[in-house]
Amino acid sequence: LWFNALVIDGQKLGTDGIAMLANVLKTNQGLRVLHLKNVGATKDSIAQLFDAMTQNKLLNLADIDVSNNSIEVSRADLCAPDTCTDTPF
């Protein structure tokens, strides 16, 4: 086990950097904390990260922070089909 946290704040990763991180998350088993604050992430790049994380059944993240990025997410984006109701979050 090399490290269990990755905290990046203010360093622009770009599309390629986030894609590389997504590839790491597909197989990583030790990471518990992932903070990618103000890294220039977009909705699509964050979706790529979360897709990679869901593919890895052994990844056990306890803390994720993707604040201060250009992510505009609607309620529909957050809900799987047939899981959202008209009640507020």
CSV table of N, CA and C in Angstrom, one decimal:
chain,number,residue,atom,x,y,z
A,1,LEU,N,0.9,-1.2,0.0
A,1,LEU,CA,0.0,0.0,0.0
A,1,LEU,C,0.9,1.2,0.0
A,2,TRP,N,0.8,2.0,-1.0
A,2,TRP,CA,1.6,3.2,-1.1
A,2,TRP,C,1.0,4.4,-0.5
A,3,PHE,N,-0.2,4.7,-0.7
A,3,PHE,CA,-0.9,5.9,-0.1
A,3,PHE,C,-2.4,5.6,-0.1
A,4,ASN,N,-3.1,6.3,0.8
A,4,ASN,CA,-4.5,6.1,0.8
A,4,ASN,C,-5.3,7.4,0.6
A,5,ALA,N,-4.6,8.5,0.3
A,5,ALA,CA,-5.3,9.7,0.0
A,5,ALA,C,-4.6,10.5,-1.2
A,6,LEU,N,-5.4,11.1,-2.0
A,6,LEU,CA,-5.0,11.9,-3.1
A,6,LEU,C,-5.7,13.2,-3.0
A,7,VAL,N,-5.0,14.3,-2.7
A,7,VAL,CA,-5.6,15.6,-2.5
A,7,VAL,C,-4.9,16.6,-3.5
A,8,ILE,N,-5.7,17.1,-4.4
A,8,ILE,CA,-5.2,18.1,-5.4
A,8,ILE,C,-6.1,19.3,-5.3
A,9,ASP,N,-5.5,20.5,-5.1
A,9,ASP,CA,-6.3,21.7,-5.0
A,9,ASP,C,-5.6,22.8,-5.8
A,10,GLY,N,-6.3,23.2,-6.9
A,10,GLY,CA,-5.8,24.3,-7.7
A,10,GLY,C,-4.8,24.0,-8.8
A,11,GLN,N,-4.5,22.7,-8.9
A,11,GLN,CA,-3.6,22.3,-10.0
A,11,GLN,C,-4.5,21.8,-11.2
A,12,LYS,N,-4.5,22.4,-12.3
A,12,LYS,CA,-5.3,22.0,-13.4
A,12,LYS,C,-4.8,20.7,-14.0
A,13,LEU,N,-5.7,19.7,-14.0
A,13,LEU,CA,-5.3,18.4,-14.5
A,13,LEU,C,-5.6,18.2,-16.0
A,14,GLY,N,-6.6,18.9,-16.5
A,14,GLY,CA,-6.9,18.8,-17.9
A,14,GLY,C,-7.6,17.4,-18.2
A,15,THR,N,-8.1,17.3,-19.4
A,15,THR,CA,-8.8,16.1,-19.8
A,15,THR,C,-7.9,14.9,-19.7
A,16,ASP,N,-6.7,15.0,-20.2
A,16,ASP,CA,-5.8,13.9,-20.2
A,16,ASP,C,-5.4,13.4,-18.7
A,17,GLY,N,-5.2,14.4,-17.9
A,17,GLY,CA,-4.8,14.1,-16.5
A,17,GLY,C,-6.0,13.4,-15.8
A,18,ILE,N,-7.2,13.8,-16.0
A,18,ILE,CA,-8.3,13.2,-15.3
A,18,ILE,C,-8.6,11.8,-15.9
A,19,ALA,N,-8.4,11.6,-17.2
A,19,ALA,CA,-8.5,10.3,-17.9
A,19,ALA,C,-7.5,9.3,-17.3
A,20,MET,N,-6.3,9.8,-17.1
A,20,MET,CA,-5.2,8.9,-16.5
A,20,MET,C,-5.6,8.5,-15.1
A,21,LEU,N,-6.1,9.5,-14.3
A,21,LEU,CA,-6.6,9.2,-12.9
A,21,LEU,C,-7.7,8.2,-13.0
A,22,ALA,N,-8.7,8.3,-13.9
A,22,ALA,CA,-9.8,7.4,-14.0
A,22,ALA,C,-9.3,6.0,-14.3
A,23,ASN,N,-8.2,5.9,-15.1
A,23,ASN,CA,-7.7,4.5,-15.3
A,23,ASN,C,-7.1,3.9,-14.1
A,24,VAL,N,-6.4,4.8,-13.2
A,24,VAL,CA,-5.9,4.3,-12.0
A,24,VAL,C,-7.0,3.8,-11.0
A,25,LEU,N,-8.1,4.6,-11.0
A,25,LEU,CA,-9.2,4.3,-10.1
A,25,LEU,C,-9.9,2.9,-10.5
A,26,LYS,N,-9.7,2.5,-11.7
A,26,LYS,CA,-10.3,1.2,-12.1
A,26,LYS,C,-9.7,0.0,-11.4
A,27,THR,N,-8.5,0.2,-10.9
A,27,THR,CA,-7.8,-1.0,-10.3
A,27,THR,C,-7.3,-0.7,-8.9
A,28,ASN,N,-7.3,0.6,-8.4
A,28,ASN,CA,-6.7,0.9,-7.1
A,28,ASN,C,-7.6,0.3,-6.0
A,29,GLN,N,-6.9,-0.2,-5.0
A,29,GLN,CA,-7.7,-0.8,-3.9
A,29,GLN,C,-7.4,-0.1,-2.6
A,30,GLY,N,-6.4,0.8,-2.5
A,30,GLY,CA,-6.0,1.4,-1.2
A,30,GLY,C,-6.5,2.8,-1.0
A,31,LEU,N,-7.0,3.5,-2.0
A,31,LEU,CA,-7.4,4.9,-1.9
A,31,LEU,C,-8.6,5.0,-1.1
A,32,ARG,N,-8.6,5.9,-0.1
A,32,ARG,CA,-9.8,6.1,0.8
A,32,ARG,C,-10.3,7.6,0.7
A,33,VAL,N,-9.4,8.5,0.3
A,33,VAL,CA,-9.7,9.9,0.2
A,33,VAL,C,-9.3,10.4,-1.2
A,34,LEU,N,-10.3,11.1,-1.9
A,34,LEU,CA,-10.0,11.7,-3.2
A,34,LEU,C,-10.6,13.1,-3.2
A,35,HIS,N,-9.7,14.1,-3.2
A,35,HIS,CA,-10.1,15.5,-3.2
A,35,HIS,C,-9.5,16.1,-4.5
A,36,LEU,N,-10.4,16.5,-5.4
A,36,LEU,CA,-10.0,17.1,-6.6
A,36,LEU,C,-10.7,18.5,-6.7
A,37,LYS,N,-10.2,19.4,-5.9
A,37,LYS,CA,-10.8,20.7,-5.8
A,37,LYS,C,-10.1,21.7,-6.7
A,38,ASN,N,-11.0,22.4,-7.5
A,38,ASN,CA,-10.5,23.4,-8.4
A,38,ASN,C,-9.4,22.9,-9.3
A,39,VAL,N,-9.7,21.8,-10.0
A,39,VAL,CA,-8.7,21.2,-10.9
A,39,VAL,C,-9.1,21.4,-12.4
A,40,GLY,N,-10.2,22.1,-12.6
A,40,GLY,CA,-10.6,22.4,-14.0
A,40,GLY,C,-11.4,21.2,-14.5
A,41,ALA,N,-12.0,20.4,-13.7
A,41,ALA,CA,-12.8,19.3,-14.1
A,41,ALA,C,-14.1,19.8,-14.7
A,42,THR,N,-14.6,19.0,-15.7
A,42,THR,CA,-15.9,19.3,-16.3
A,42,THR,C,-16.9,18.2,-15.8
A,43,LYS,N,-18.2,18.4,-16.1
A,43,LYS,CA,-19.2,17.4,-15.8
A,43,LYS,C,-18.8,16.0,-16.5
A,44,ASP,N,-18.3,16.1,-17.7
A,44,ASP,CA,-18.0,14.8,-18.4
A,44,ASP,C,-16.7,14.2,-17.8
A,45,SER,N,-15.8,14.9,-17.4
A,45,SER,CA,-14.6,14.3,-16.8
A,45,SER,C,-14.9,13.7,-15.4
A,46,ILE,N,-15.7,14.4,-14.7
A,46,ILE,CA,-16.1,13.8,-13.4
A,46,ILE,C,-17.0,12.6,-13.6
A,47,ALA,N,-17.8,12.6,-14.6
A,47,ALA,CA,-18.6,11.4,-15.0
A,47,ALA,C,-17.6,10.2,-15.3
A,48,GLN,N,-16.6,10.5,-16.0
A,48,GLN,CA,-15.6,9.5,-16.4
A,48,GLN,C,-14.9,8.9,-15.1
A,49,LEU,N,-14.6,9.8,-14.1
A,49,LEU,CA,-14.0,9.3,-12.9
A,49,LEU,C,-15.0,8.4,-12.1
A,50,PHE,N,-16.3,8.8,-12.0
A,50,PHE,CA,-17.3,8.1,-11.3
A,50,PHE,C,-17.6,6.8,-12.0
A,51,ASP,N,-17.5,6.7,-13.3
A,51,ASP,CA,-17.7,5.5,-14.0
A,51,ASP,C,-16.6,4.5,-13.7
A,52,ALA,N,-15.4,5.0,-13.7
A,52,ALA,CA,-14.2,4.2,-13.3
A,52,ALA,C,-14.4,3.6,-11.9
A,53,MET,N,-14.8,4.5,-11.0
A,53,MET,CA,-14.9,4.0,-9.6
A,53,MET,C,-16.0,3.0,-9.4
A,54,THR,N,-17.1,3.1,-10.2
A,54,THR,CA,-18.2,2.1,-10.1
A,54,THR,C,-17.7,0.7,-10.7
A,55,GLN,N,-16.8,0.8,-11.6
A,55,GLN,CA,-16.3,-0.5,-12.2
A,55,GLN,C,-15.4,-1.2,-11.2
A,56,ASN,N,-14.8,-0.6,-10.2
A,56,ASN,CA,-13.9,-1.2,-9.3
A,56,ASN,C,-14.6,-1.5,-8.0
A,57,LYS,N,-15.0,-2.8,-7.9
A,57,LYS,CA,-15.8,-3.2,-6.7
A,57,LYS,C,-14.9,-3.2,-5.4
A,58,LEU,N,-13.6,-3.2,-5.6
A,58,LEU,CA,-12.7,-3.2,-4.4
A,58,LEU,C,-12.3,-1.8,-3.9
A,59,LEU,N,-12.6,-0.8,-4.6
A,59,LEU,CA,-12.3,0.6,-4.2
A,59,LEU,C,-13.3,1.0,-3.1
A,60,ASN,N,-12.8,1.5,-2.0
A,60,ASN,CA,-13.6,1.8,-0.9
A,60,ASN,C,-13.3,3.2,-0.4
A,61,LEU,N,-13.7,4.2,-1.3
A,61,LEU,CA,-13.5,5.6,-0.9
A,61,LEU,C,-14.5,6.0,0.2
A,62,ALA,N,-14.0,6.7,1.1
A,62,ALA,CA,-14.8,7.2,2.3
A,62,ALA,C,-15.0,8.7,2.1
A,63,ASP,N,-14.2,9.4,1.3
A,63,ASP,CA,-14.3,10.9,1.3
A,63,ASP,C,-14.0,11.3,-0.2
A,64,ILE,N,-14.9,12.0,-0.8
A,64,ILE,CA,-14.7,12.5,-2.2
A,64,ILE,C,-15.1,13.9,-2.2
A,65,ASP,N,-14.2,14.8,-2.7
A,65,ASP,CA,-14.5,16.2,-2.8
A,65,ASP,C,-14.1,16.7,-4.2
A,66,VAL,N,-15.1,17.1,-5.0
A,66,VAL,CA,-14.8,17.7,-6.3
A,66,VAL,C,-15.3,19.1,-6.4
A,67,SER,N,-15.3,19.8,-5.4
A,67,SER,CA,-15.8,21.2,-5.3
A,67,SER,C,-14.9,22.2,-6.1
A,68,ASN,N,-15.5,23.3,-6.5
A,68,ASN,CA,-14.9,24.4,-7.2
A,68,ASN,C,-14.4,24.0,-8.6
A,69,ASN,N,-15.2,23.2,-9.2
A,69,ASN,CA,-14.9,22.8,-10.6
A,69,ASN,C,-16.1,23.3,-11.5
A,70,SER,N,-16.0,23.2,-12.8
A,70,SER,CA,-17.1,23.6,-13.7
A,70,SER,C,-18.0,22.5,-13.9
A,71,ILE,N,-18.7,22.1,-12.9
A,71,ILE,CA,-19.7,21.0,-13.0
A,71,ILE,C,-21.1,21.5,-12.7
A,72,GLU,N,-21.8,21.5,-13.8
A,72,GLU,CA,-23.2,21.9,-13.6
A,72,GLU,C,-24.0,20.6,-13.7
A,73,VAL,N,-24.6,20.2,-12.6
A,73,VAL,CA,-25.4,18.9,-12.6
A,73,VAL,C,-26.8,19.2,-12.2
A,74,SER,N,-27.7,18.6,-13.0
A,74,SER,CA,-29.1,18.7,-12.7
A,74,SER,C,-29.5,17.6,-11.8
A,75,ARG,N,-30.7,17.7,-11.3
A,75,ARG,CA,-31.2,16.6,-10.4
A,75,ARG,C,-31.3,15.3,-11.2
A,76,ALA,N,-31.7,15.4,-12.5
A,76,ALA,CA,-31.9,14.3,-13.3
A,76,ALA,C,-30.5,13.6,-13.5
A,77,ASP,N,-29.4,14.3,-13.6
A,77,ASP,CA,-28.1,13.8,-13.7
A,77,ASP,C,-27.7,12.9,-12.5
A,78,LEU,N,-28.3,13.3,-11.4
A,78,LEU,CA,-27.9,12.6,-10.1
A,78,LEU,C,-28.7,11.3,-9.9
A,79,CYS,N,-29.8,11.2,-10.6
A,79,CYS,CA,-30.7,10.1,-10.3
A,79,CYS,C,-30.7,9.0,-11.3
A,80,ALA,N,-30.7,7.8,-10.9
A,80,ALA,CA,-30.9,6.7,-11.8
A,80,ALA,C,-32.3,6.6,-12.3
A,81,PRO,N,-32.6,6.1,-13.4
A,81,PRO,CA,-34.0,6.0,-13.9
A,81,PRO,C,-34.9,5.4,-12.8
A,82,ASP,N,-36.1,6.0,-12.6
A,82,ASP,CA,-37.1,5.5,-11.7
A,82,ASP,C,-36.7,5.6,-10.2
A,83,THR,N,-35.7,6.4,-9.9
A,83,THR,CA,-35.3,6.5,-8.4
A,83,THR,C,-35.7,7.9,-7.9
A,84,CYS,N,-35.8,8.9,-8.7
A,84,CYS,CA,-36.1,10.2,-8.2
A,84,CYS,C,-37.6,10.4,-8.0
A,85,THR,N,-38.0,11.1,-7.0
A,85,THR,CA,-39.4,11.4,-6.8
A,85,THR,C,-39.5,12.9,-6.8
A,86,ASP,N,-40.7,13.4,-6.6
A,86,ASP,CA,-40.9,14.9,-6.6
A,86,ASP,C,-40.6,15.5,-5.3
A,87,THR,N,-40.2,14.8,-4.3
A,87,THR,CA,-39.8,15.3,-3.0
A,87,THR,C,-38.4,16.0,-3.1
A,88,PRO,N,-38.2,17.0,-2.4
A,88,PRO,CA,-36.9,17.6,-2.4
A,88,PRO,C,-35.8,16.7,-1.7
A,89,PHE,N,-34.6,17.0,-2.1
A,89,PHE,CA,-33.5,16.2,-1.5
A,89,PHE,C,-33.4,16.4,0.0
